[in-house]
Amino acid sequence: MVFQMKKVVDLSLPLNNQTPIYPGDPEPNISVATTIDKEGYNLHYVHIGSQTGSHVDAPYHFSNLGQKIDESDLSLFIGIGVVIPVLDKGEQEEITLADVESYLEQLEPGKIVLFHTGWSQYANKEKYFRHPYVSIEVIDEMIRRGIRTFCIDCINIDITGGASFPAHDAIAEVNGIIAENLTNFAAINFTDPLICAFPLRIVGCDGSPVRAVAVQTV
C-alpha cells in the first residue's frame, strides 16, 4: 500500500539569526563557513541552542531523572493531532479547563494536542514573550487521559518570566514531550492531521530543534 499525502503544512518557524529565543538562551549564529567559489563546496556554520526555534523538550529539560532526547520514545513525536483553538486569549492569560472542555472527549493515548493561540504572528515582536500559557489543571487532565505530547504556537507552554514551570514539571514527570515555538496552526484545516516533529538524535541532550509538519493523508 502506497502512503499518499494530500497536503503538508509546515509548522516550523524560520531558523535564522533573528529567530526569537527564550530570554537567556544562546543566540543563534548561522553563517557561511565555506563557498563553492573558494573551497569548492557550500557549507554553513550553525551555532544554536538545543531550544532554538521550533523545538521539542525532553523530560530531562526540567528533571535530572527524566529521559534525554535520544532516550525518548520516538512514537511520542508522531501521532494524530487534536487542534484546540484558544484564539481569544490575551497577553499572559491562562488557558483553562473551561477553554478546552469541549475537546477532551477526543483525547486518548497516542494523540498529540496542539494549543492554537495564534501568538506566532508576534514572533519578531516584544509581545511574543507575553503569550498565553496553559494551566496545570489542563495539563493534569490531559495526562490523565493519556496525552504525552503537547504542542503550542508560543515560546513557552508555561508563563515566560515566571518563577515556576508547572506544566513542564508535570509533563516531565510522565516522560512526556513538549513542542514549542511552532506556527501556522491555522493552516491545519482538515480533520485527523498526522503530526510529525522528530528531534535530532543529540546524545544526552535536553531537547532539539525540529521541522514540524501536519500531514493530511488521502
mmCIF file with all atom_site columns, C-alpha atoms in Angstrom:
data_model
loop_
_atom_site.group_PDB
_atom_site.id
_atom_site.type_symbol
_atom_site.label_atom_id
_atom_site.label_alt_id
_atom_site.label_comp_id
_atom_site.label_asym_id
_atom_site.label_entity_id
_atom_site.label_seq_id
_atom_site.pdbx_PDB_ins_code
_atom_site.Cartn_x
_atom_site.Cartn_y
_atom_site.Cartn_z
_atom_site.occupancy
_atom_site.B_iso_or_equiv
_atom_site.pdbx_formal_charge
_atom_site.auth_seq_id
_atom_site.auth_comp_id
_atom_site.auth_asym_id
_atom_site.auth_atom_id
_atom_site.pdbx_PDB_model_num
ATOM 1   C CA . MET A 1 1   ? 0.000   0.000  0.000  1.00 0.00 ? 1   MET A CA 1
ATOM 2   C CA . VAL A 1 2   ? 1.384   3.411  -1.017 1.00 0.00 ? 2   VAL A CA 1
ATOM 3   C CA . PHE A 1 3   ? 1.268   6.180  1.571  1.00 0.00 ? 3   PHE A CA 1
ATOM 4   C CA . GLN A 1 4   ? -0.296  9.229  -0.064 1.00 0.00 ? 4   GLN A CA 1
ATOM 5   C CA . MET A 1 5   ? -0.308  12.803 1.186  1.00 0.00 ? 5   MET A CA 1
ATOM 6   C CA . LYS A 1 6   ? -2.943  15.314 0.157  1.00 0.00 ? 6   LYS A CA 1
ATOM 7   C CA . LYS A 1 7   ? -1.432  18.275 2.000  1.00 0.00 ? 7   LYS A CA 1
ATOM 8   C CA . VAL A 1 8   ? 1.648   19.040 4.119  1.00 0.00 ? 8   VAL A CA 1
ATOM 9   C CA . VAL A 1 9   ? 1.608   22.042 6.465  1.00 0.00 ? 9   VAL A CA 1
ATOM 10  C CA . ASP A 1 10  ? 4.899   23.419 7.748  1.00 0.00 ? 10  ASP A CA 1
ATOM 11  C CA . LEU A 1 11  ? 4.552   24.166 11.472 1.00 0.00 ? 11  LEU A CA 1
ATOM 12  C CA . SER A 1 12  ? 8.116   25.441 11.931 1.00 0.00 ? 12  SER A CA 1
ATOM 13  C CA . LEU A 1 13  ? 9.384   28.974 12.389 1.00 0.00 ? 13  LEU A CA 1
ATOM 14  C CA . PRO A 1 14  ? 12.153  30.076 10.006 1.00 0.00 ? 14  PRO A CA 1
ATOM 15  C CA . LEU A 1 15  ? 15.512  29.375 11.665 1.00 0.00 ? 15  LEU A CA 1
ATOM 16  C CA . ASN A 1 16  ? 17.938  32.248 11.261 1.00 0.00 ? 16  ASN A CA 1
ATOM 17  C CA . ASN A 1 17  ? 19.831  34.775 13.366 1.00 0.00 ? 17  ASN A CA 1
ATOM 18  C CA . GLN A 1 18  ? 16.596  36.687 14.064 1.00 0.00 ? 18  GLN A CA 1
ATOM 19  C CA . THR A 1 19  ? 14.634  33.684 15.371 1.00 0.00 ? 19  THR A CA 1
ATOM 20  C CA . PRO A 1 20  ? 13.184  34.572 18.790 1.00 0.00 ? 20  PRO A CA 1
ATOM 21  C CA . ILE A 1 21  ? 14.777  32.746 21.722 1.00 0.00 ? 21  ILE A CA 1
ATOM 22  C CA . TYR A 1 22  ? 13.784  32.311 25.340 1.00 0.00 ? 22  TYR A CA 1
ATOM 23  C CA . PRO A 1 23  ? 15.452  35.082 27.396 1.00 0.00 ? 23  PRO A CA 1
ATOM 24  C CA . GLY A 1 24  ? 18.941  33.960 28.380 1.00 0.00 ? 24  GLY A CA 1
ATOM 25  C CA . ASP A 1 25  ? 19.230  31.141 25.845 1.00 0.00 ? 25  ASP A CA 1
ATOM 26  C CA . PRO A 1 26  ? 22.170  31.067 23.388 1.00 0.00 ? 26  PRO A CA 1
ATOM 27  C CA . GLU A 1 27  ? 21.692  33.450 20.485 1.00 0.00 ? 27  GLU A CA 1
ATOM 28  C CA . PRO A 1 28  ? 21.677  31.734 17.089 1.00 0.00 ? 28  PRO A CA 1
ATOM 29  C CA . ASN A 1 29  ? 24.692  32.304 14.889 1.00 0.00 ? 29  ASN A CA 1
ATOM 30  C CA . ILE A 1 30  ? 24.261  30.903 11.394 1.00 0.00 ? 30  ILE A CA 1
ATOM 31  C CA . SER A 1 31  ? 26.894  31.988 8.913  1.00 0.00 ? 31  SER A CA 1
ATOM 32  C CA . VAL A 1 32  ? 28.807  30.897 5.826  1.00 0.00 ? 32  VAL A CA 1
ATOM 33  C CA . ALA A 1 33  ? 31.754  28.598 6.556  1.00 0.00 ? 33  ALA A CA 1
ATOM 34  C CA . THR A 1 34  ? 32.823  27.705 3.006  1.00 0.00 ? 34  THR A CA 1
ATOM 35  C CA . THR A 1 35  ? 31.712  28.548 -0.529 1.00 0.00 ? 35  THR A CA 1
ATOM 36  C CA . ILE A 1 36  ? 31.903  26.850 -3.909 1.00 0.00 ? 36  ILE A CA 1
ATOM 37  C CA . ASP A 1 37  ? 33.981  29.759 -5.253 1.00 0.00 ? 37  ASP A CA 1
ATOM 38  C CA . LYS A 1 38  ? 36.682  29.419 -2.564 1.00 0.00 ? 38  LYS A CA 1
ATOM 39  C CA . GLU A 1 39  ? 36.626  25.872 -1.211 1.00 0.00 ? 39  GLU A CA 1
ATOM 40  C CA . GLY A 1 40  ? 34.646  24.043 -3.883 1.00 0.00 ? 40  GLY A CA 1
ATOM 41  C CA . TYR A 1 41  ? 31.523  23.403 -1.778 1.00 0.00 ? 41  TYR A CA 1
ATOM 42  C CA . ASN A 1 42  ? 28.928  25.339 0.217  1.00 0.00 ? 42  ASN A CA 1
ATOM 43  C CA . LEU A 1 43  ? 28.845  24.771 3.974  1.00 0.00 ? 43  LEU A CA 1
ATOM 44  C CA . HIS A 1 44  ? 27.339  26.718 6.861  1.00 0.00 ? 44  HIS A CA 1
ATOM 45  C CA . TYR A 1 45  ? 28.379  27.202 10.463 1.00 0.00 ? 45  TYR A CA 1
ATOM 46  C CA . VAL A 1 46  ? 25.307  26.608 12.661 1.00 0.00 ? 46  VAL A CA 1
ATOM 47  C CA . HIS A 1 47  ? 25.593  27.579 16.325 1.00 0.00 ? 47  HIS A CA 1
ATOM 48  C CA . ILE A 1 48  ? 22.251  27.303 18.120 1.00 0.00 ? 48  ILE A CA 1
ATOM 49  C CA . GLY A 1 49  ? 20.902  26.231 21.477 1.00 0.00 ? 49  GLY A CA 1
ATOM 50  C CA . SER A 1 50  ? 19.024  22.980 21.940 1.00 0.00 ? 50  SER A CA 1
ATOM 51  C CA . GLN A 1 51  ? 15.811  25.004 22.411 1.00 0.00 ? 51  GLN A CA 1
ATOM 52  C CA . THR A 1 52  ? 16.283  27.346 19.426 1.00 0.00 ? 52  THR A CA 1
ATOM 53  C CA . GLY A 1 53  ? 13.390  27.924 17.041 1.00 0.00 ? 53  GLY A CA 1
ATOM 54  C CA . SER A 1 54  ? 10.673  25.299 16.730 1.00 0.00 ? 54  SER A CA 1
ATOM 55  C CA . HIS A 1 55  ? 11.839  22.604 19.114 1.00 0.00 ? 55  HIS A CA 1
ATOM 56  C CA . VAL A 1 56  ? 10.923  19.765 21.438 1.00 0.00 ? 56  VAL A CA 1
ATOM 57  C CA . ASP A 1 57  ? 11.716  19.500 25.146 1.00 0.00 ? 57  ASP A CA 1
ATOM 58  C CA . ALA A 1 58  ? 12.819  16.172 26.552 1.00 0.00 ? 58  ALA A CA 1
ATOM 59  C CA . PRO A 1 59  ? 11.844  15.353 30.165 1.00 0.00 ? 59  PRO A CA 1
ATOM 60  C CA . TYR A 1 60  ? 15.492  15.964 31.110 1.00 0.00 ? 60  TYR A CA 1
ATOM 61  C CA . HIS A 1 61  ? 14.973  19.665 30.369 1.00 0.00 ? 61  HIS A CA 1
ATOM 62  C CA . PHE A 1 62  ? 13.227  20.010 33.738 1.00 0.00 ? 62  PHE A CA 1
ATOM 63  C CA . SER A 1 63  ? 14.153  16.801 35.550 1.00 0.00 ? 63  SER A CA 1
ATOM 64  C CA . ASN A 1 64  ? 17.576  15.316 36.148 1.00 0.00 ? 64  ASN A CA 1
ATOM 65  C CA . LEU A 1 65  ? 15.836  11.941 36.344 1.00 0.00 ? 65  LEU A CA 1
ATOM 66  C CA . GLY A 1 66  ? 13.917  12.422 33.093 1.00 0.00 ? 66  GLY A CA 1
ATOM 67  C CA . GLN A 1 67  ? 14.719  10.863 29.757 1.00 0.00 ? 67  GLN A CA 1
ATOM 68  C CA . LYS A 1 68  ? 17.130  12.728 27.495 1.00 0.00 ? 68  LYS A CA 1
ATOM 69  C CA . ILE A 1 69  ? 16.099  13.489 23.934 1.00 0.00 ? 69  ILE A CA 1
ATOM 70  C CA . ASP A 1 70  ? 17.948  10.494 22.458 1.00 0.00 ? 70  ASP A CA 1
ATOM 71  C CA . GLU A 1 71  ? 16.246  8.231  25.009 1.00 0.00 ? 71  GLU A CA 1
ATOM 72  C CA . SER A 1 72  ? 12.677  9.378  24.357 1.00 0.00 ? 72  SER A CA 1
ATOM 73  C CA . ASP A 1 73  ? 10.227  7.003  22.670 1.00 0.00 ? 73  ASP A CA 1
ATOM 74  C CA . LEU A 1 74  ? 10.081  8.033  19.000 1.00 0.00 ? 74  LEU A CA 1
ATOM 75  C CA . SER A 1 75  ? 6.343   7.289  18.926 1.00 0.00 ? 75  SER A CA 1
ATOM 76  C CA . LEU A 1 76  ? 5.846   10.444 21.020 1.00 0.00 ? 76  LEU A CA 1
ATOM 77  C CA . PHE A 1 77  ? 6.911   12.606 18.078 1.00 0.00 ? 77  PHE A CA 1
ATOM 78  C CA . ILE A 1 78  ? 4.293   11.353 15.620 1.00 0.00 ? 78  ILE A CA 1
ATOM 79  C CA . GLY A 1 79  ? 0.550   10.924 16.015 1.00 0.00 ? 79  GLY A CA 1
ATOM 80  C CA . ILE A 1 80  ? -2.904  12.186 15.163 1.00 0.00 ? 80  ILE A CA 1
ATOM 81  C CA . GLY A 1 81  ? -3.294  15.754 16.315 1.00 0.00 ? 81  GLY A CA 1
ATOM 82  C CA . VAL A 1 82  ? -6.152  17.449 18.119 1.00 0.00 ? 82  VAL A CA 1
ATOM 83  C CA . VAL A 1 83  ? -6.020  21.201 17.458 1.00 0.00 ? 83  VAL A CA 1
ATOM 84  C CA . ILE A 1 84  ? -7.595  23.214 20.273 1.00 0.00 ? 84  ILE A CA 1
ATOM 85  C CA . PRO A 1 85  ? -8.280  26.857 19.312 1.00 0.00 ? 85  PRO A CA 1
ATOM 86  C CA . VAL A 1 86  ? -7.806  29.372 22.131 1.00 0.00 ? 86  VAL A CA 1
ATOM 87  C CA . LEU A 1 87  ? -7.524  32.442 19.937 1.00 0.00 ? 87  LEU A CA 1
ATOM 88  C CA . ASP A 1 88  ? -9.395  34.718 22.314 1.00 0.00 ? 88  ASP A CA 1
ATOM 89  C CA . LYS A 1 89  ? -6.660  34.594 24.941 1.00 0.00 ? 89  LYS A CA 1
ATOM 90  C CA . GLY A 1 90  ? -4.737  37.783 25.668 1.00 0.00 ? 90  GLY A CA 1
ATOM 91  C CA . GLU A 1 91  ? -1.302  38.612 26.997 1.00 0.00 ? 91  GLU A CA 1
ATOM 92  C CA . GLN A 1 92  ? -0.165  36.272 29.783 1.00 0.00 ? 92  GLN A CA 1
ATOM 93  C CA . GLU A 1 93  ? -3.694  34.897 30.074 1.00 0.00 ? 93  GLU A CA 1
ATOM 94  C CA . GLU A 1 94  ? -4.224  31.377 31.336 1.00 0.00 ? 94  GLU A CA 1
ATOM 95  C CA . ILE A 1 95  ? -5.748  28.650 29.163 1.00 0.00 ? 95  ILE A CA 1
ATOM 96  C CA . THR A 1 96  ? -8.209  26.932 31.495 1.00 0.00 ? 96  THR A CA 1
ATOM 97  C CA . LEU A 1 97  ? -10.177 23.702 31.624 1.00 0.00 ? 97  LEU A CA 1
ATOM 98  C CA . ALA A 1 98  ? -13.280 25.604 30.514 1.00 0.00 ? 98  ALA A CA 1
ATOM 99  C CA . ASP A 1 99  ? -11.438 26.648 27.344 1.00 0.00 ? 99  ASP A CA 1
ATOM 100 C CA . VAL A 1 100 ? -10.609 23.070 26.342 1.00 0.00 ? 100 VAL A CA 1
ATOM 101 C CA . GLU A 1 101 ? -13.548 21.156 27.805 1.00 0.00 ? 101 GLU A CA 1
ATOM 102 C CA . SER A 1 102 ? -15.331 20.514 24.503 1.00 0.00 ? 102 SER A CA 1
ATOM 103 C CA . TYR A 1 103 ? -12.210 18.804 23.083 1.00 0.00 ? 103 TYR A CA 1
ATOM 104 C CA . LEU A 1 104 ? -11.426 16.474 25.969 1.00 0.00 ? 104 LEU A CA 1
ATOM 105 C CA . GLU A 1 105 ? -13.520 13.594 24.626 1.00 0.00 ? 105 GLU A CA 1
ATOM 106 C CA . GLN A 1 106 ? -11.284 13.452 21.543 1.00 0.00 ? 106 GLN A CA 1
ATOM 107 C CA . LEU A 1 107 ? -8.212  12.761 23.650 1.00 0.00 ? 107 LEU A CA 1
ATOM 108 C CA . GLU A 1 108 ? -6.722  9.327  24.094 1.00 0.00 ? 108 GLU A CA 1
ATOM 109 C CA . PRO A 1 109 ? -3.276  7.740  24.365 1.00 0.00 ? 109 PRO A CA 1
ATOM 110 C CA . GLY A 1 110 ? -1.175  8.295  21.250 1.00 0.00 ? 110 GLY A CA 1
ATOM 111 C CA . LYS A 1 111 ? -2.819  11.552 20.208 1.00 0.00 ? 111 LYS A CA 1
ATOM 112 C CA . ILE A 1 112 ? -1.000  14.881 20.149 1.00 0.00 ? 112 ILE A CA 1
ATOM 113 C CA . VAL A 1 113 ? -2.528  18.102 21.492 1.00 0.00 ? 113 VAL A CA 1
ATOM 114 C CA . LEU A 1 114 ? -1.898  21.420 19.733 1.00 0.00 ? 114 LEU A CA 1
ATOM 115 C CA . PHE A 1 115 ? -2.893  24.622 21.554 1.00 0.00 ? 115 PHE A CA 1
ATOM 116 C CA . HIS A 1 116 ? -3.669  27.171 18.841 1.00 0.00 ? 116 HIS A CA 1
ATOM 117 C CA . THR A 1 117 ? -3.202  30.631 20.364 1.00 0.00 ? 117 THR A CA 1
ATOM 118 C CA . GLY A 1 118 ? -2.263  32.448 17.148 1.00 0.00 ? 118 GLY A CA 1
ATOM 119 C CA . TRP A 1 119 ? 0.646   34.004 19.025 1.00 0.00 ? 119 TRP A CA 1
ATOM 120 C CA . SER A 1 120 ? 3.277   33.063 16.449 1.00 0.00 ? 120 SER A CA 1
ATOM 121 C CA . GLN A 1 121 ? 2.181   36.119 14.452 1.00 0.00 ? 121 GLN A CA 1
ATOM 122 C CA . TYR A 1 122 ? 4.125   38.165 17.014 1.00 0.00 ? 122 TYR A CA 1
ATOM 123 C CA . ALA A 1 123 ? 7.335   36.143 16.663 1.00 0.00 ? 123 ALA A CA 1
ATOM 124 C CA . ASN A 1 124 ? 9.538   39.147 15.879 1.00 0.00 ? 124 ASN A CA 1
ATOM 125 C CA . LYS A 1 125 ? 7.934   41.493 18.403 1.00 0.00 ? 125 LYS A CA 1
ATOM 126 C CA . GLU A 1 126 ? 8.364   42.018 22.137 1.00 0.00 ? 126 GLU A CA 1
ATOM 127 C CA . LYS A 1 127 ? 4.739   40.971 22.609 1.00 0.00 ? 127 LYS A CA 1
ATOM 128 C CA . TYR A 1 128 ? 5.730   37.417 21.664 1.00 0.00 ? 128 TYR A CA 1
ATOM 129 C CA . PHE A 1 129 ? 7.093   36.924 25.186 1.00 0.00 ? 129 PHE A CA 1
ATOM 130 C CA . ARG A 1 130 ? 3.763   37.914 26.822 1.00 0.00 ? 130 ARG A CA 1
ATOM 131 C CA . HIS A 1 131 ? 1.908   34.951 25.400 1.00 0.00 ? 131 HIS A CA 1
ATOM 132 C CA . PRO A 1 132 ? -0.977  32.918 26.835 1.00 0.00 ? 132 PRO A CA 1
ATOM 133 C CA . TYR A 1 133 ? 0.004   29.820 28.821 1.00 0.00 ? 133 TYR A CA 1
ATOM 134 C CA . VAL A 1 134 ? -1.577  26.514 29.778 1.00 0.00 ? 134 VAL A CA 1
ATOM 135 C CA . SER A 1 135 ? -2.880  25.946 33.307 1.00 0.00 ? 135 SER A CA 1
ATOM 136 C CA . ILE A 1 136 ? -1.642  22.971 35.286 1.00 0.00 ? 136 ILE A CA 1
ATOM 137 C CA . GLU A 1 137 ? -5.263  21.781 35.615 1.00 0.00 ? 137 GLU A CA 1
ATOM 138 C CA . VAL A 1 138 ? -5.451  21.389 31.839 1.00 0.00 ? 138 VAL A CA 1
ATOM 139 C CA . ILE A 1 139 ? -2.144  19.534 31.714 1.00 0.00 ? 139 ILE A CA 1
ATOM 140 C CA . ASP A 1 140 ? -3.100  17.213 34.568 1.00 0.00 ? 140 ASP A CA 1
ATOM 141 C CA . GLU A 1 141 ? -6.460  16.349 32.984 1.00 0.00 ? 141 GLU A CA 1
ATOM 142 C CA . MET A 1 142 ? -4.878  15.642 29.608 1.00 0.00 ? 142 MET A CA 1
ATOM 143 C CA . ILE A 1 143 ? -2.167  13.497 31.170 1.00 0.00 ? 143 ILE A CA 1
ATOM 144 C CA . ARG A 1 144 ? -4.929  11.574 32.975 1.00 0.00 ? 144 ARG A CA 1
ATOM 145 C CA . ARG A 1 145 ? -6.497  10.902 29.574 1.00 0.00 ? 145 ARG A CA 1
ATOM 146 C CA . GLY A 1 146 ? -3.232  9.509  28.215 1.00 0.00 ? 146 GLY A CA 1
ATOM 147 C CA . ILE A 1 147 ? -1.784  12.515 26.377 1.00 0.00 ? 147 ILE A CA 1
ATOM 148 C CA . ARG A 1 148 ? 2.017   12.609 26.462 1.00 0.00 ? 148 ARG A CA 1
ATOM 149 C CA . THR A 1 149 ? 2.821   15.118 23.680 1.00 0.00 ? 149 THR A CA 1
ATOM 150 C CA . PHE A 1 150 ? 1.838   18.775 23.960 1.00 0.00 ? 150 PHE A CA 1
ATOM 151 C CA . CYS A 1 151 ? 2.408   21.429 21.260 1.00 0.00 ? 151 CYS A CA 1
ATOM 152 C CA . ILE A 1 152 ? 1.918   25.197 21.374 1.00 0.00 ? 152 ILE A CA 1
ATOM 153 C CA . ASP A 1 153 ? 2.479   28.093 18.969 1.00 0.00 ? 153 ASP A CA 1
ATOM 154 C CA . CYS A 1 154 ? 4.180   30.180 21.683 1.00 0.00 ? 154 CYS A CA 1
ATOM 155 C CA . ILE A 1 155 ? 7.727   30.269 23.009 1.00 0.00 ? 155 ILE A CA 1
ATOM 156 C CA . ASN A 1 156 ? 6.675   28.558 26.245 1.00 0.00 ? 156 ASN A CA 1
ATOM 157 C CA . ILE A 1 157 ? 3.804   26.344 27.427 1.00 0.00 ? 157 ILE A CA 1
ATOM 158 C CA . ASP A 1 158 ? 4.262   27.943 30.876 1.00 0.00 ? 158 ASP A CA 1
ATOM 159 C CA . ILE A 1 159 ? 4.275   31.671 31.539 1.00 0.00 ? 159 ILE A CA 1
ATOM 160 C CA . THR A 1 160 ? 7.504   33.333 30.416 1.00 0.00 ? 160 THR A CA 1
ATOM 161 C CA . GLY A 1 161 ? 9.253   35.224 33.174 1.00 0.00 ? 161 GLY A CA 1
ATOM 162 C CA . GLY A 1 162 ? 7.624   33.207 35.933 1.00 0.00 ? 162 GLY A CA 1
ATOM 163 C CA . ALA A 1 163 ? 9.433   31.624 38.863 1.00 0.00 ? 163 ALA A CA 1
ATOM 164 C CA . SER A 1 164 ? 7.988   28.144 38.295 1.00 0.00 ? 164 SER A CA 1
ATOM 165 C CA . PHE A 1 165 ? 7.208   25.849 35.374 1.00 0.00 ? 165 PHE A CA 1
ATOM 166 C CA . PRO A 1 166 ? 4.325   23.614 36.484 1.00 0.00 ? 166 PRO A CA 1
ATOM 167 C CA . ALA A 1 167 ? 3.366   22.364 33.013 1.00 0.00 ? 167 ALA A CA 1
ATOM 168 C CA . HIS A 1 168 ? 6.954   21.411 32.202 1.00 0.00 ? 168 HIS A CA 1
ATOM 169 C CA . ASP A 1 169 ? 7.342   19.667 35.561 1.00 0.00 ? 169 ASP A CA 1
ATOM 170 C CA . ALA A 1 170 ? 4.130   17.649 35.193 1.00 0.00 ? 170 ALA A CA 1
ATOM 171 C CA . ILE A 1 171 ? 4.890   16.547 31.634 1.00 0.00 ? 171 ILE A CA 1
ATOM 172 C CA . ALA A 1 172 ? 8.475   15.641 32.539 1.00 0.00 ? 172 ALA A CA 1
ATOM 173 C CA . GLU A 1 173 ? 7.138   13.530 35.410 1.00 0.00 ? 173 GLU A CA 1
ATOM 174 C CA . VAL A 1 174 ? 5.441   11.180 32.908 1.00 0.00 ? 174 VAL A CA 1
ATOM 175 C CA . ASN A 1 175 ? 8.345   11.321 30.409 1.00 0.00 ? 175 ASN A CA 1
ATOM 176 C CA . GLY A 1 176 ? 6.198   13.328 28.005 1.00 0.00 ? 176 GLY A CA 1
ATOM 177 C CA . ILE A 1 177 ? 7.249   15.725 25.267 1.00 0.00 ? 177 ILE A CA 1
ATOM 178 C CA . ILE A 1 178 ? 6.609   19.456 24.771 1.00 0.00 ? 178 ILE A CA 1
ATOM 179 C CA . ALA A 1 179 ? 6.897   21.166 21.380 1.00 0.00 ? 179 ALA A CA 1
ATOM 180 C CA . GLU A 1 180 ? 7.165   24.970 21.482 1.00 0.00 ? 180 GLU A CA 1
ATOM 181 C CA . ASN A 1 181 ? 7.741   27.862 19.092 1.00 0.00 ? 181 ASN A CA 1
ATOM 182 C CA . LEU A 1 182 ? 5.523   26.238 16.484 1.00 0.00 ? 182 LEU A CA 1
ATOM 183 C CA . THR A 1 183 ? 3.479   28.191 13.953 1.00 0.00 ? 183 THR A CA 1
ATOM 184 C CA . ASN A 1 184 ? 0.857   28.048 11.187 1.00 0.00 ? 184 ASN A CA 1
ATOM 185 C CA . PHE A 1 185 ? -1.740  26.029 13.106 1.00 0.00 ? 185 PHE A CA 1
ATOM 186 C CA . ALA A 1 186 ? -4.485  27.904 11.223 1.00 0.00 ? 186 ALA A CA 1
ATOM 187 C CA . ALA A 1 187 ? -3.477  26.036 8.058  1.00 0.00 ? 187 ALA A CA 1
ATOM 188 C CA . ILE A 1 188 ? -4.471  22.720 9.638  1.00 0.00 ? 188 ILE A CA 1
ATOM 189 C CA . ASN A 1 189 ? -7.954  22.973 8.148  1.00 0.00 ? 189 ASN A CA 1
ATOM 190 C CA . PHE A 1 190 ? -8.568  19.243 7.879  1.00 0.00 ? 190 PHE A CA 1
ATOM 191 C CA . THR A 1 191 ? -9.511  16.532 10.340 1.00 0.00 ? 191 THR A CA 1
ATOM 192 C CA . ASP A 1 192 ? -7.168  13.991 11.919 1.00 0.00 ? 192 ASP A CA 1
ATOM 193 C CA . PRO A 1 193 ? -3.888  15.664 10.940 1.00 0.00 ? 193 PRO A CA 1
ATOM 194 C CA . LEU A 1 194 ? -0.813  13.475 11.249 1.00 0.00 ? 194 LEU A CA 1
ATOM 195 C CA . ILE A 1 195 ? 1.656   15.492 13.332 1.00 0.00 ? 195 ILE A CA 1
ATOM 196 C CA . CYS A 1 196 ? 5.390   14.812 12.969 1.00 0.00 ? 196 CYS A CA 1
ATOM 197 C CA . ALA A 1 197 ? 8.084   16.624 14.968 1.00 0.00 ? 197 ALA A CA 1
ATOM 198 C CA . PHE A 1 198 ? 11.111  14.368 15.170 1.00 0.00 ? 198 PHE A CA 1
ATOM 199 C CA . PRO A 1 199 ? 14.212  15.569 17.029 1.00 0.00 ? 199 PRO A CA 1
ATOM 200 C CA . LEU A 1 200 ? 17.850  15.173 16.105 1.00 0.00 ? 200 LEU A CA 1
ATOM 201 C CA . ARG A 1 201 ? 19.491  12.279 17.938 1.00 0.00 ? 201 ARG A CA 1
ATOM 202 C CA . ILE A 1 202 ? 21.634  14.500 20.158 1.00 0.00 ? 202 ILE A CA 1
ATOM 203 C CA . VAL A 1 203 ? 23.094  12.240 22.828 1.00 0.00 ? 203 VAL A CA 1
ATOM 204 C CA . GLY A 1 204 ? 22.491  13.288 26.434 1.00 0.00 ? 204 GLY A CA 1
ATOM 205 C CA . CYS A 1 205 ? 20.617  16.472 25.478 1.00 0.00 ? 205 CYS A CA 1
ATOM 206 C CA . ASP A 1 206 ? 17.569  18.269 26.912 1.00 0.00 ? 206 ASP A CA 1
ATOM 207 C CA . GLY A 1 207 ? 15.845  18.884 23.579 1.00 0.00 ? 207 GLY A CA 1
ATOM 208 C CA . SER A 1 208 ? 16.279  19.518 19.891 1.00 0.00 ? 208 SER A CA 1
ATOM 209 C CA . PRO A 1 209 ? 15.179  21.806 17.079 1.00 0.00 ? 209 PRO A CA 1
ATOM 210 C CA . VAL A 1 210 ? 12.612  20.161 14.783 1.00 0.00 ? 210 VAL A CA 1
ATOM 211 C CA . ARG A 1 211 ? 10.997  20.570 11.377 1.00 0.00 ? 211 ARG A CA 1
ATOM 212 C CA . ALA A 1 212 ? 7.418   20.026 12.490 1.00 0.00 ? 212 ALA A CA 1
ATOM 213 C CA . VAL A 1 213 ? 4.668   19.281 9.975  1.00 0.00 ? 213 VAL A CA 1
ATOM 214 C CA . ALA A 1 214 ? 0.990   18.380 9.825  1.00 0.00 ? 214 ALA A CA 1
ATOM 215 C CA . VAL A 1 215 ? 0.062   15.927 7.087  1.00 0.00 ? 215 VAL A CA 1
ATOM 216 C CA . GLN A 1 216 ? -3.328  15.331 5.512  1.00 0.00 ? 216 GLN A CA 1
ATOM 217 C CA . THR A 1 217 ? -3.395  11.813 4.152  1.00 0.00 ? 217 THR A CA 1
ATOM 218 C CA . VAL A 1 218 ? -5.601  10.535 1.358  1.00 0.00 ? 218 VAL A CA 1
#
